[in-house]
CSV table of N, CA and C and ligand atoms in Angstrom, one decimal:
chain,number,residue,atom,x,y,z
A,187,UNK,N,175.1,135.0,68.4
A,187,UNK,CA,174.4,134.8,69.7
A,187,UNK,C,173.1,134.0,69.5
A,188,UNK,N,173.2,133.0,70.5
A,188,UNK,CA,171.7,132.3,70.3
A,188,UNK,C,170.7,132.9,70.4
A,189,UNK,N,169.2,132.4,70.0
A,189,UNK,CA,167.9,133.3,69.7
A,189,UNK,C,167.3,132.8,71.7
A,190,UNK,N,166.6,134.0,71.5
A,190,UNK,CA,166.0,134.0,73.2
A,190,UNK,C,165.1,132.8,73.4
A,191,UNK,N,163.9,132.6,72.2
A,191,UNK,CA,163.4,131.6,72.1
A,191,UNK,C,164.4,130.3,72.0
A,192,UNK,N,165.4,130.1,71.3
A,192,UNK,CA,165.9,128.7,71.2
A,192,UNK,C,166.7,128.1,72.7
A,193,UNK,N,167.5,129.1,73.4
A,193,UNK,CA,167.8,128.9,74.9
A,193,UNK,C,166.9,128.8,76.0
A,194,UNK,N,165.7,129.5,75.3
A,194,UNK,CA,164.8,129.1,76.5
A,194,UNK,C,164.1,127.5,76.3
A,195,UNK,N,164.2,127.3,75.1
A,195,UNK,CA,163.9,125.6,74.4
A,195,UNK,C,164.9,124.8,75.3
A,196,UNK,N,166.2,125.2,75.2
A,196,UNK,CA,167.2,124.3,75.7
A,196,UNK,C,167.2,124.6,77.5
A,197,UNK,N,166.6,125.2,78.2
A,197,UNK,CA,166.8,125.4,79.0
A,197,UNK,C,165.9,124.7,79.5
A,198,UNK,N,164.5,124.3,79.2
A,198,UNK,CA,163.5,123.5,79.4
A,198,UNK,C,164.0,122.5,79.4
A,199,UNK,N,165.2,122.3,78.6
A,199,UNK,CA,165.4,120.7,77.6
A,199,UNK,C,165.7,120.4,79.2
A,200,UNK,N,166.8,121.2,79.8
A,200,UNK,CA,167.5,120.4,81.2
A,200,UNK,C,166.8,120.1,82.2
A,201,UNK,N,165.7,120.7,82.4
A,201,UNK,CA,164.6,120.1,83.7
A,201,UNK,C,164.2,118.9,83.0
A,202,UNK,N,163.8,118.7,81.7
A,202,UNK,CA,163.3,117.3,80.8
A,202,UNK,C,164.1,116.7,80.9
A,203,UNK,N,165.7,116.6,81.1
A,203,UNK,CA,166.4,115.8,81.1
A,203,UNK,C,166.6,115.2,82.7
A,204,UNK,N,166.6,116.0,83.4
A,204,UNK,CA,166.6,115.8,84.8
A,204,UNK,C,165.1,115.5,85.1
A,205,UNK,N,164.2,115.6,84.9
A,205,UNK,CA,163.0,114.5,85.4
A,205,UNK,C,162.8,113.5,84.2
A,206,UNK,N,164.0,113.1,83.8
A,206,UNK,CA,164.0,111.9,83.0
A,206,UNK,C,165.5,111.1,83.7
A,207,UNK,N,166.0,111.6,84.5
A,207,UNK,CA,166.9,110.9,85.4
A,207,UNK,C,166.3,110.6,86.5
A,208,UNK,N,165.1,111.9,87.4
A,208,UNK,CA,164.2,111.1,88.2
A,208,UNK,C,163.9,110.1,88.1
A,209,UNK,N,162.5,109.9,86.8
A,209,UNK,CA,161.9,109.3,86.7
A,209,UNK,C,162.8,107.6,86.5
A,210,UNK,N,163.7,107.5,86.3
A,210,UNK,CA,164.6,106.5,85.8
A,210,UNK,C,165.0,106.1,87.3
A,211,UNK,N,165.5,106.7,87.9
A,211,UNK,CA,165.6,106.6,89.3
A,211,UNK,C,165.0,105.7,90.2
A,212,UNK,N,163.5,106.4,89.8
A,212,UNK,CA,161.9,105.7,90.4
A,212,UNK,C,161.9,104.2,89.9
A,213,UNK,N,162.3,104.1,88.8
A,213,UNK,CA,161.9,102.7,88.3
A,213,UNK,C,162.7,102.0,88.9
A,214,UNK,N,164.2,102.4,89.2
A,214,UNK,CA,165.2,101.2,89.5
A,214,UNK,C,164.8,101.0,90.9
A,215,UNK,N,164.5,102.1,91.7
A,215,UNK,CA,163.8,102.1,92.7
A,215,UNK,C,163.0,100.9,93.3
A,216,UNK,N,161.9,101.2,92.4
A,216,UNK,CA,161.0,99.9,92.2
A,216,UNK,C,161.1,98.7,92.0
A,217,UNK,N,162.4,98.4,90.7
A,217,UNK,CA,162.7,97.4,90.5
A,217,UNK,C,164.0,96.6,91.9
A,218,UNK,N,164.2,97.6,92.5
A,218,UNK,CA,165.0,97.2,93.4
A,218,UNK,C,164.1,96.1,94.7
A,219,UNK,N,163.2,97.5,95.3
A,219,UNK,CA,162.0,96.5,96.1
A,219,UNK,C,161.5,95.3,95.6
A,220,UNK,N,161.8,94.8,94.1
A,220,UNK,CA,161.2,94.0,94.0
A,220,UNK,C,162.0,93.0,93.6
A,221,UNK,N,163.2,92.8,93.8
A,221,UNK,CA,164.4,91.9,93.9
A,221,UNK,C,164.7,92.0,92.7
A,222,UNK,N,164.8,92.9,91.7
A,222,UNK,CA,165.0,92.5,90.8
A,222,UNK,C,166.0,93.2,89.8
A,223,UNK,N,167.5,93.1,90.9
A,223,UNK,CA,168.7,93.7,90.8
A,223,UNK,C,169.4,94.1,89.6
A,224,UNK,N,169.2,93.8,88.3
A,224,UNK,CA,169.2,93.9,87.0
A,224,UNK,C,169.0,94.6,86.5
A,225,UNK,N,167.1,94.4,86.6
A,225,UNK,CA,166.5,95.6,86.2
A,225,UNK,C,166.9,97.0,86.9
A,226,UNK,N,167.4,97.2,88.2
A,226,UNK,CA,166.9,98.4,88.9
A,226,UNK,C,168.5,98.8,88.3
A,227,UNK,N,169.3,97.9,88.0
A,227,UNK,CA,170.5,98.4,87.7
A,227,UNK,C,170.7,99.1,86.2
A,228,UNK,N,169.9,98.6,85.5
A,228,UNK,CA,169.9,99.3,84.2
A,228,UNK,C,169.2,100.5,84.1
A,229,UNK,N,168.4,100.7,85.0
A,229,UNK,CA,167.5,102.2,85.5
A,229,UNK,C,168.4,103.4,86.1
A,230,UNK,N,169.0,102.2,86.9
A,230,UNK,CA,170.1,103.0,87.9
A,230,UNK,C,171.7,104.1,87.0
A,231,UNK,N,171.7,103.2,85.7
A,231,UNK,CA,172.7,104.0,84.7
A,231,UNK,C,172.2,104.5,84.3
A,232,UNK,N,171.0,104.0,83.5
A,232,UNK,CA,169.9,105.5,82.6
A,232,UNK,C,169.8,106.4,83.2
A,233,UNK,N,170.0,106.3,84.7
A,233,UNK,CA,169.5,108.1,85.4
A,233,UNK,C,170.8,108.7,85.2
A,234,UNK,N,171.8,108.0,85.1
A,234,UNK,CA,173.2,108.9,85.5
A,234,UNK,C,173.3,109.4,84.1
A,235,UNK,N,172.9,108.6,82.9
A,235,UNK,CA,172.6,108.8,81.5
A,235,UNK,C,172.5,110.3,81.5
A,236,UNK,N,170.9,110.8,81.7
A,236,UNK,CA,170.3,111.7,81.5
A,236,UNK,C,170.6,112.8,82.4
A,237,UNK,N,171.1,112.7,83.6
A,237,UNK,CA,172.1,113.8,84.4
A,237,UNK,C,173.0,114.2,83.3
A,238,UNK,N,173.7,113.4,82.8
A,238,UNK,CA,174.8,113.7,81.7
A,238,UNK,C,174.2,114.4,80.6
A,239,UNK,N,172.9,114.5,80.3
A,239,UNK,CA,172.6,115.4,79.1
A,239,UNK,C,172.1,116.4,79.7
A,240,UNK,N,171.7,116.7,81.3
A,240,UNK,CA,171.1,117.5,81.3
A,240,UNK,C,172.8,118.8,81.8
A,241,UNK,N,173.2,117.8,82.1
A,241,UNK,CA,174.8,118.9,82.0
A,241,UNK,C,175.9,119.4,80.9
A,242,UNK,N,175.2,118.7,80.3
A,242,UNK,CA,176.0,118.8,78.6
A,242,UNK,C,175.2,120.1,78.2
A,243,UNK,N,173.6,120.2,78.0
A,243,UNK,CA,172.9,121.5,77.7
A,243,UNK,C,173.2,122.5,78.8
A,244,UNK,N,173.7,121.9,79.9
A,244,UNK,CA,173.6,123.8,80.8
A,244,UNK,C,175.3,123.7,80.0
A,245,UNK,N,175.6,123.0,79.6
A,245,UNK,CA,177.6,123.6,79.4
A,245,UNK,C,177.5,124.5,78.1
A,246,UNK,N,176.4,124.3,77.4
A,246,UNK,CA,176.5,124.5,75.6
A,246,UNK,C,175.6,125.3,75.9
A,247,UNK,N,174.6,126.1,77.0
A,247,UNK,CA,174.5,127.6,77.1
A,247,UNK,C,175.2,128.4,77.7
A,248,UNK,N,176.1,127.9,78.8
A,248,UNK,CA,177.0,128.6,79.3
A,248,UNK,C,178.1,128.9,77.9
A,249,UNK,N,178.3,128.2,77.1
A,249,UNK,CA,179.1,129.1,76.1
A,249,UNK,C,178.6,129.4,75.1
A,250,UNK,N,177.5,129.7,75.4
A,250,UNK,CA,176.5,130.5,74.6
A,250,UNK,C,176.0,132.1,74.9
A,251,UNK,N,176.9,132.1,76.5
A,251,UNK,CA,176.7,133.3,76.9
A,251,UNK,C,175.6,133.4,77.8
A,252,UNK,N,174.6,131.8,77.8
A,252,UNK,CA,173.5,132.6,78.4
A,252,UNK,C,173.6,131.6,79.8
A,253,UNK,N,172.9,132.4,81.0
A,253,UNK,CA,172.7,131.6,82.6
A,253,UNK,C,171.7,130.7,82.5
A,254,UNK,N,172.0,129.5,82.7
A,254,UNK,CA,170.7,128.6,82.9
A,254,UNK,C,170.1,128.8,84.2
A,255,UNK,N,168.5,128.8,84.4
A,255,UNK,CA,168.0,128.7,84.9
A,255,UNK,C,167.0,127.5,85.1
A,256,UNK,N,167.4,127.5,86.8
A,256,UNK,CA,167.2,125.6,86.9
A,256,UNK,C,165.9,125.3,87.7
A,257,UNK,N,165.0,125.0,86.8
A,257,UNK,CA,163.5,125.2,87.8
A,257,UNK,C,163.2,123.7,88.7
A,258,UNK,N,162.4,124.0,88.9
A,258,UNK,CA,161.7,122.7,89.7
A,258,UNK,C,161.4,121.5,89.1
A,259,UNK,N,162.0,120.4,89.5
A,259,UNK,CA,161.9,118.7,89.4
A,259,UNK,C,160.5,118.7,89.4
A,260,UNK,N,159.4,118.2,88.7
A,260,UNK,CA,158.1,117.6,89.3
A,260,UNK,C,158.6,115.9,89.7
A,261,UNK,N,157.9,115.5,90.8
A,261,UNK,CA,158.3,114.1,91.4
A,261,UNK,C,157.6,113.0,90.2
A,262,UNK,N,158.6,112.2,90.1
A,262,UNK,CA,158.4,111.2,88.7
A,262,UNK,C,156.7,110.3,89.7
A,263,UNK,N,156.1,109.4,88.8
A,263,UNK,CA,156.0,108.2,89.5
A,263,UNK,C,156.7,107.4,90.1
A,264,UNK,N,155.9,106.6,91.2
A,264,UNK,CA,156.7,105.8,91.8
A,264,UNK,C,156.4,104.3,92.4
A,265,UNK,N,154.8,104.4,91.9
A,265,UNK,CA,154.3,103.1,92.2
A,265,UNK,C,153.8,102.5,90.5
A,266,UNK,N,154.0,100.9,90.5
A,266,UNK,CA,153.3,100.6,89.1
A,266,UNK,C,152.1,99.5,88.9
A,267,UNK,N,152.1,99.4,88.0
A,267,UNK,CA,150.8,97.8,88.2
A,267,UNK,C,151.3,96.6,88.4
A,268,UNK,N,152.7,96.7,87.5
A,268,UNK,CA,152.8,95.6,87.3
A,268,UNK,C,154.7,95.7,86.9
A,269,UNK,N,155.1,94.5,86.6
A,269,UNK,CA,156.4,94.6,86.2
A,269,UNK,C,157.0,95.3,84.9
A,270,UNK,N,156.0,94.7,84.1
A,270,UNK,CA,156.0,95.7,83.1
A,270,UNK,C,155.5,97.1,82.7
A,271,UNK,N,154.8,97.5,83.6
A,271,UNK,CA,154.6,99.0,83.3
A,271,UNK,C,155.6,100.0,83.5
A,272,UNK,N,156.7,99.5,83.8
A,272,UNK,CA,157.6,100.9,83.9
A,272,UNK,C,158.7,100.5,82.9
A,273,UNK,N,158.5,99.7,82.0
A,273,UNK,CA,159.3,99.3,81.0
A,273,UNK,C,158.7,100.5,79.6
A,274,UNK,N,157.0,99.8,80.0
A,274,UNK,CA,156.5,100.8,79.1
A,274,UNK,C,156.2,102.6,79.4
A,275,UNK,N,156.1,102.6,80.5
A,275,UNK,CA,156.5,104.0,80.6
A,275,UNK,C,157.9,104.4,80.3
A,276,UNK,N,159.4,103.9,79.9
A,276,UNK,CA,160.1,104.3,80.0
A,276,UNK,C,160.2,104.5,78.5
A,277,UNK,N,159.5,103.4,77.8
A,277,UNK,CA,159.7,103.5,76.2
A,277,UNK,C,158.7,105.0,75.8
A,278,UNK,N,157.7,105.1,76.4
A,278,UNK,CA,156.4,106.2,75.9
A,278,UNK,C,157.4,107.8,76.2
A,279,UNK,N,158.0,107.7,77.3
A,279,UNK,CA,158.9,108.9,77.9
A,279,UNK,C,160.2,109.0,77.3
A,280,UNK,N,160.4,107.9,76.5
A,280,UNK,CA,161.6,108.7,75.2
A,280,UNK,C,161.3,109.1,73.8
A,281,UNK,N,159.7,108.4,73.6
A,281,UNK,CA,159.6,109.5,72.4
A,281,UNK,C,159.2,110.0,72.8
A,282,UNK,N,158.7,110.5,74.3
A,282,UNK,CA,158.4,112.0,74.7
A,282,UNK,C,159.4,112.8,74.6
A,283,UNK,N,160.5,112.4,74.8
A,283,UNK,CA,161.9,113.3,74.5
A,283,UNK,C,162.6,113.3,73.3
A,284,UNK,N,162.2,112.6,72.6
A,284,UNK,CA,162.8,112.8,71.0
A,284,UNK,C,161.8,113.8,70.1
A,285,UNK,N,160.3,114.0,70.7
A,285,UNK,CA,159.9,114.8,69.9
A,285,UNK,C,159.9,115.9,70.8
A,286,UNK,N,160.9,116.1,72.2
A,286,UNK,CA,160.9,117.9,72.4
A,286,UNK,C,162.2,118.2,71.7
A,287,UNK,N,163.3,117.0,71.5
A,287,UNK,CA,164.6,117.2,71.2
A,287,UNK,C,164.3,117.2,69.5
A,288,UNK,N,163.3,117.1,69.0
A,288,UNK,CA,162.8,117.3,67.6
A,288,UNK,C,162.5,118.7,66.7
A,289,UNK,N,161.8,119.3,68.4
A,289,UNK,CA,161.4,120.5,68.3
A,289,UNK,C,162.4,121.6,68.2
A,290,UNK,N,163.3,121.1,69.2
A,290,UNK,CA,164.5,122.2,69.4
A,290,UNK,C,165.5,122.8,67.9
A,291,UNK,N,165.6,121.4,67.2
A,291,UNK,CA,165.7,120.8,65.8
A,291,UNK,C,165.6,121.8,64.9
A,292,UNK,N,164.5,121.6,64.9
A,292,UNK,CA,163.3,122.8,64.2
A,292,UNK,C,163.6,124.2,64.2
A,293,UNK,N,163.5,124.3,65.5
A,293,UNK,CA,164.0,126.0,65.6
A,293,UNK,C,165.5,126.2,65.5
A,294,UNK,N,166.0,125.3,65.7
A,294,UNK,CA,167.5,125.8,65.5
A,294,UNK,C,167.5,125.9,63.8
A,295,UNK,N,166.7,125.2,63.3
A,295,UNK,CA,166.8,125.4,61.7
A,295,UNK,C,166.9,126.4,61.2
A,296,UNK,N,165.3,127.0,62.1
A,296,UNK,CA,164.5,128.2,61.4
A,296,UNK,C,165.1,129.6,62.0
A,297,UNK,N,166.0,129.2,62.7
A,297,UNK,CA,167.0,130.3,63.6
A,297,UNK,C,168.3,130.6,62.2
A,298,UNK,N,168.6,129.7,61.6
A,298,UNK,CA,170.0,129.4,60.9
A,298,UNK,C,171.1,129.1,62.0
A,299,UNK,N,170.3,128.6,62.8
A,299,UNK,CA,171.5,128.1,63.9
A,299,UNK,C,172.1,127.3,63.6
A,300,UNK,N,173.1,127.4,62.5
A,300,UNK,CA,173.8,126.0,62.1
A,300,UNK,C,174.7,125.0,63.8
A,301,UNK,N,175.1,126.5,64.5
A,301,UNK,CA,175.7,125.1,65.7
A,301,UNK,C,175.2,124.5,66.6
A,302,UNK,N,173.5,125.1,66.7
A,302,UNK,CA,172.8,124.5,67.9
A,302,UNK,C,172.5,123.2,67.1
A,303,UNK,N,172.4,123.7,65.9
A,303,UNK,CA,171.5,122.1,65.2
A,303,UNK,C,172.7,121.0,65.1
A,304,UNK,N,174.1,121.3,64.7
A,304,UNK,CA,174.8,120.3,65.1
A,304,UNK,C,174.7,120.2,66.7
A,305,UNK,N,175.0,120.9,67.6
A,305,UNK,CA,174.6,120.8,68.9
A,305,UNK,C,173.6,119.3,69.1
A,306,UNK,N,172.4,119.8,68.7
A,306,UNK,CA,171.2,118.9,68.9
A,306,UNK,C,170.9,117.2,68.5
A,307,UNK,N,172.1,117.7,67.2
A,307,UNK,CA,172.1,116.5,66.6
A,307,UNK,C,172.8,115.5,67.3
A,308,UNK,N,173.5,115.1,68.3
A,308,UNK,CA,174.0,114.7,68.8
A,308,UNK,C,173.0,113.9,69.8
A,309,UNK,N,172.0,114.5,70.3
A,309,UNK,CA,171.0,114.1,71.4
A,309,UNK,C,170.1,113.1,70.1
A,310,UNK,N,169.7,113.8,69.0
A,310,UNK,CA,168.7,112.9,68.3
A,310,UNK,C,169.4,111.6,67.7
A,311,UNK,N,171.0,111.7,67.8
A,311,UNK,CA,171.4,110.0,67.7
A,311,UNK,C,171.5,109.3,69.1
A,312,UNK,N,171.4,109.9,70.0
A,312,UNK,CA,171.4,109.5,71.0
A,312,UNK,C,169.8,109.0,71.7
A,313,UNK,N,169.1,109.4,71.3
A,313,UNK,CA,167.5,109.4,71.2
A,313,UNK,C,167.0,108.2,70.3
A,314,UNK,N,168.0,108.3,69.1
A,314,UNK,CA,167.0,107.0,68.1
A,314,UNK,C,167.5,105.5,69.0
A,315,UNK,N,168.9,106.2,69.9
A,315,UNK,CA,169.5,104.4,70.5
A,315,UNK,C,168.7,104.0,71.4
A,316,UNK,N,168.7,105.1,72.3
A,316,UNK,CA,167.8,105.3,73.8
A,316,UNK,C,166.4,104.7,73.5
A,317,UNK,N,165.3,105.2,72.1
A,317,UNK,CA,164.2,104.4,72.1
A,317,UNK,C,164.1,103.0,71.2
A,318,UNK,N,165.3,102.7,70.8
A,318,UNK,CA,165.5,101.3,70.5
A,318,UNK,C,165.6,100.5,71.5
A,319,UNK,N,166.3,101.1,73.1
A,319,UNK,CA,167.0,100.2,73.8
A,319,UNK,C,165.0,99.9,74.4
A,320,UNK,N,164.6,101.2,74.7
A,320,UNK,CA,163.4,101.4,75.4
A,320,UNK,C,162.3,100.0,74.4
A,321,UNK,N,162.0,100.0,73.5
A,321,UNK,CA,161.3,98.9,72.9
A,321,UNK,C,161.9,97.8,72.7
A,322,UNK,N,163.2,97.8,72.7
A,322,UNK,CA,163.6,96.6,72.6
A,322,UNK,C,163.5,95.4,74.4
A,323,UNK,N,163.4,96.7,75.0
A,323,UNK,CA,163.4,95.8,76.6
A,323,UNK,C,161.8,95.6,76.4
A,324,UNK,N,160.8,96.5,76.4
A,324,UNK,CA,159.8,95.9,76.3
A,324,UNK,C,159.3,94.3,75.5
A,325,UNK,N,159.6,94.3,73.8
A,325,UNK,CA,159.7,92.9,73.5
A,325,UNK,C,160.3,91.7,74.3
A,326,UNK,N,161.4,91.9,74.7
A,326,UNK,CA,162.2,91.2,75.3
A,326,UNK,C,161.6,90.5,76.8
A,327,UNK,N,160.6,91.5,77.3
A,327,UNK,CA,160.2,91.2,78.7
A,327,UNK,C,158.6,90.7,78.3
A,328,UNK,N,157.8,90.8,77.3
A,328,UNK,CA,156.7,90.3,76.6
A,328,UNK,C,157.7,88.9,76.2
A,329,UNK,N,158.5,88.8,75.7
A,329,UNK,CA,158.4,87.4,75.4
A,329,UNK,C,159.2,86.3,76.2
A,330,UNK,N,159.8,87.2,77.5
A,330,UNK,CA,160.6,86.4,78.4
A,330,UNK,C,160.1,86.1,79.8
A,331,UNK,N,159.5,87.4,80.1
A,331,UNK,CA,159.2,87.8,81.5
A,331,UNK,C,158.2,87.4,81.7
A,332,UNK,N,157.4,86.1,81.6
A,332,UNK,CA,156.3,85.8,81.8
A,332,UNK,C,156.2,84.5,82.5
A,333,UNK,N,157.8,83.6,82.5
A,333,UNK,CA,158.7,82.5,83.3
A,333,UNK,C,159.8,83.0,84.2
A,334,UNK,N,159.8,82.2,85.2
A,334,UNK,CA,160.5,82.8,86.1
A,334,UNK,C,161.9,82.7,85.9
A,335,UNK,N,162.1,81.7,85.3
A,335,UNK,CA,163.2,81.7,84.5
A,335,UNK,C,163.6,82.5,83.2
A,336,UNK,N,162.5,82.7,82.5
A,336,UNK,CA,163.3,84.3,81.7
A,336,UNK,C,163.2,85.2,82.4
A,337,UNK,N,162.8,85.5,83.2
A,337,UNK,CA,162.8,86.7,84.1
A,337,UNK,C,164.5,86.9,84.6
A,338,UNK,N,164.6,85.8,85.6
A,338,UNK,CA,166.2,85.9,85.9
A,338,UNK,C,167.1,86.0,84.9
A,339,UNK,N,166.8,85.2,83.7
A,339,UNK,CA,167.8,85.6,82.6
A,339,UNK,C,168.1,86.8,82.3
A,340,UNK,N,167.1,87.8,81.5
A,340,UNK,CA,166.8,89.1,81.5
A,340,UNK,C,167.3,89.6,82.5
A,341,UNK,N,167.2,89.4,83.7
A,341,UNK,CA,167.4,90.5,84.9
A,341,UNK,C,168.9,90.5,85.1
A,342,UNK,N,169.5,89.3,84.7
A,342,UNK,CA,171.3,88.9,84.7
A,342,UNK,C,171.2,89.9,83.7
A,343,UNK,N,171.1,89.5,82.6
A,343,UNK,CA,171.6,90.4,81.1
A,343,UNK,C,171.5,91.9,81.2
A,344,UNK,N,170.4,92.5,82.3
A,344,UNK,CA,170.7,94.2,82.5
A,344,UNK,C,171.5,94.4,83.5
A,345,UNK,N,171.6,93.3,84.4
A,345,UNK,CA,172.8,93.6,85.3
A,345,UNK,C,174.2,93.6,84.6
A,346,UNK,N,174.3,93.8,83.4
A,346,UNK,CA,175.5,94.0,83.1
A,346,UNK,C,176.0,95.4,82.7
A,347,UNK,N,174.9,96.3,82.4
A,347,UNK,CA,175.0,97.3,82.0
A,347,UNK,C,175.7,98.6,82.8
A,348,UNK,N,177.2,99.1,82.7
A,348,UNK,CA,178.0,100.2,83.4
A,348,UNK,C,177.1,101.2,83.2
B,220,OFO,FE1,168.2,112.2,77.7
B,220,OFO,O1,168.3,110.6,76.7
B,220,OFO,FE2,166.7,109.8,76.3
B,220,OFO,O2,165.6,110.6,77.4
């Protein structure tokens, strides 16, 4: 049976995952008012992304025996400076989530939870991609998004993303 402490780790995890599908939300949001259909589209999957993990952890307590409890969304941001600040907030907000999904890690170790930590392991390869994608758009928009024409290019190239 899982430790009381480690489900309650993972139970956190799913509000973090779901105001990380908000937050993702907000951006495409943003990027939508501002014509800039690509971008808001690549935001617009990352939120469905993170819905998906945050249903994967309530599935892997539910057979763990234990009830998730589903607390309150805090409301993401929604306004930015600039075009790129919600690129860099999105990169800063996944190693905010790679070091709670680091933590959980940890305790599943120190638990001998050998199946949460395979469990988890799964999120932390999914985490090293997630903040590669996250800095890799940031460079990309530092060295593109400063012409209006790399801008449109860029904003074509995330509109392709299912
Ligand atoms: Fe949930 O995948 Fe990153 O944050």
């Amino acid at each position: 049976m899982i430790a009381k402490k480690l489900s309650e780790m993972l139970n956190e995890q799913i509000n973090k995952e779901l105001y990380s599908a908000y937050l993702y939300r907000a951006i495409s949001n943003y990027y939508a008012a501002k014509g800039l259909k690509g971008f808001s589209n690549w935001f617009a999957v990352q939120a469905g992304e993170e819905l998906d993990h945050a249903w994967k952890i309530n599935g892997y307590l539910i057979d763990e025996g234990v009830v998730p409890v589903l607390e309150t969304i805090s409301a993401p941001v929604g306004s930015f400076d600039d075009l790129r600040a919600p690129l860099v907030a999105a990169y800063e907000h996944e190693k905010f989530i790679t070091s709670s999904i680091n933590e959980i890690f940890k305790a599943a170790d120190g638990e001998d939870d050998y199946r949460t930590k395979r469990f988890i392991g799964w999120f932390i390869d999914e985490q090293a991609e997630e903040e590669k994608n996250a800095s890799d758009l940031v460079t990309e928009y530092d060295l593109f998004g400063s012409s209006s024409q790399g801008l449109f290019m860029l904003d074509s190239k995330l509109g392709d993303r299912k």
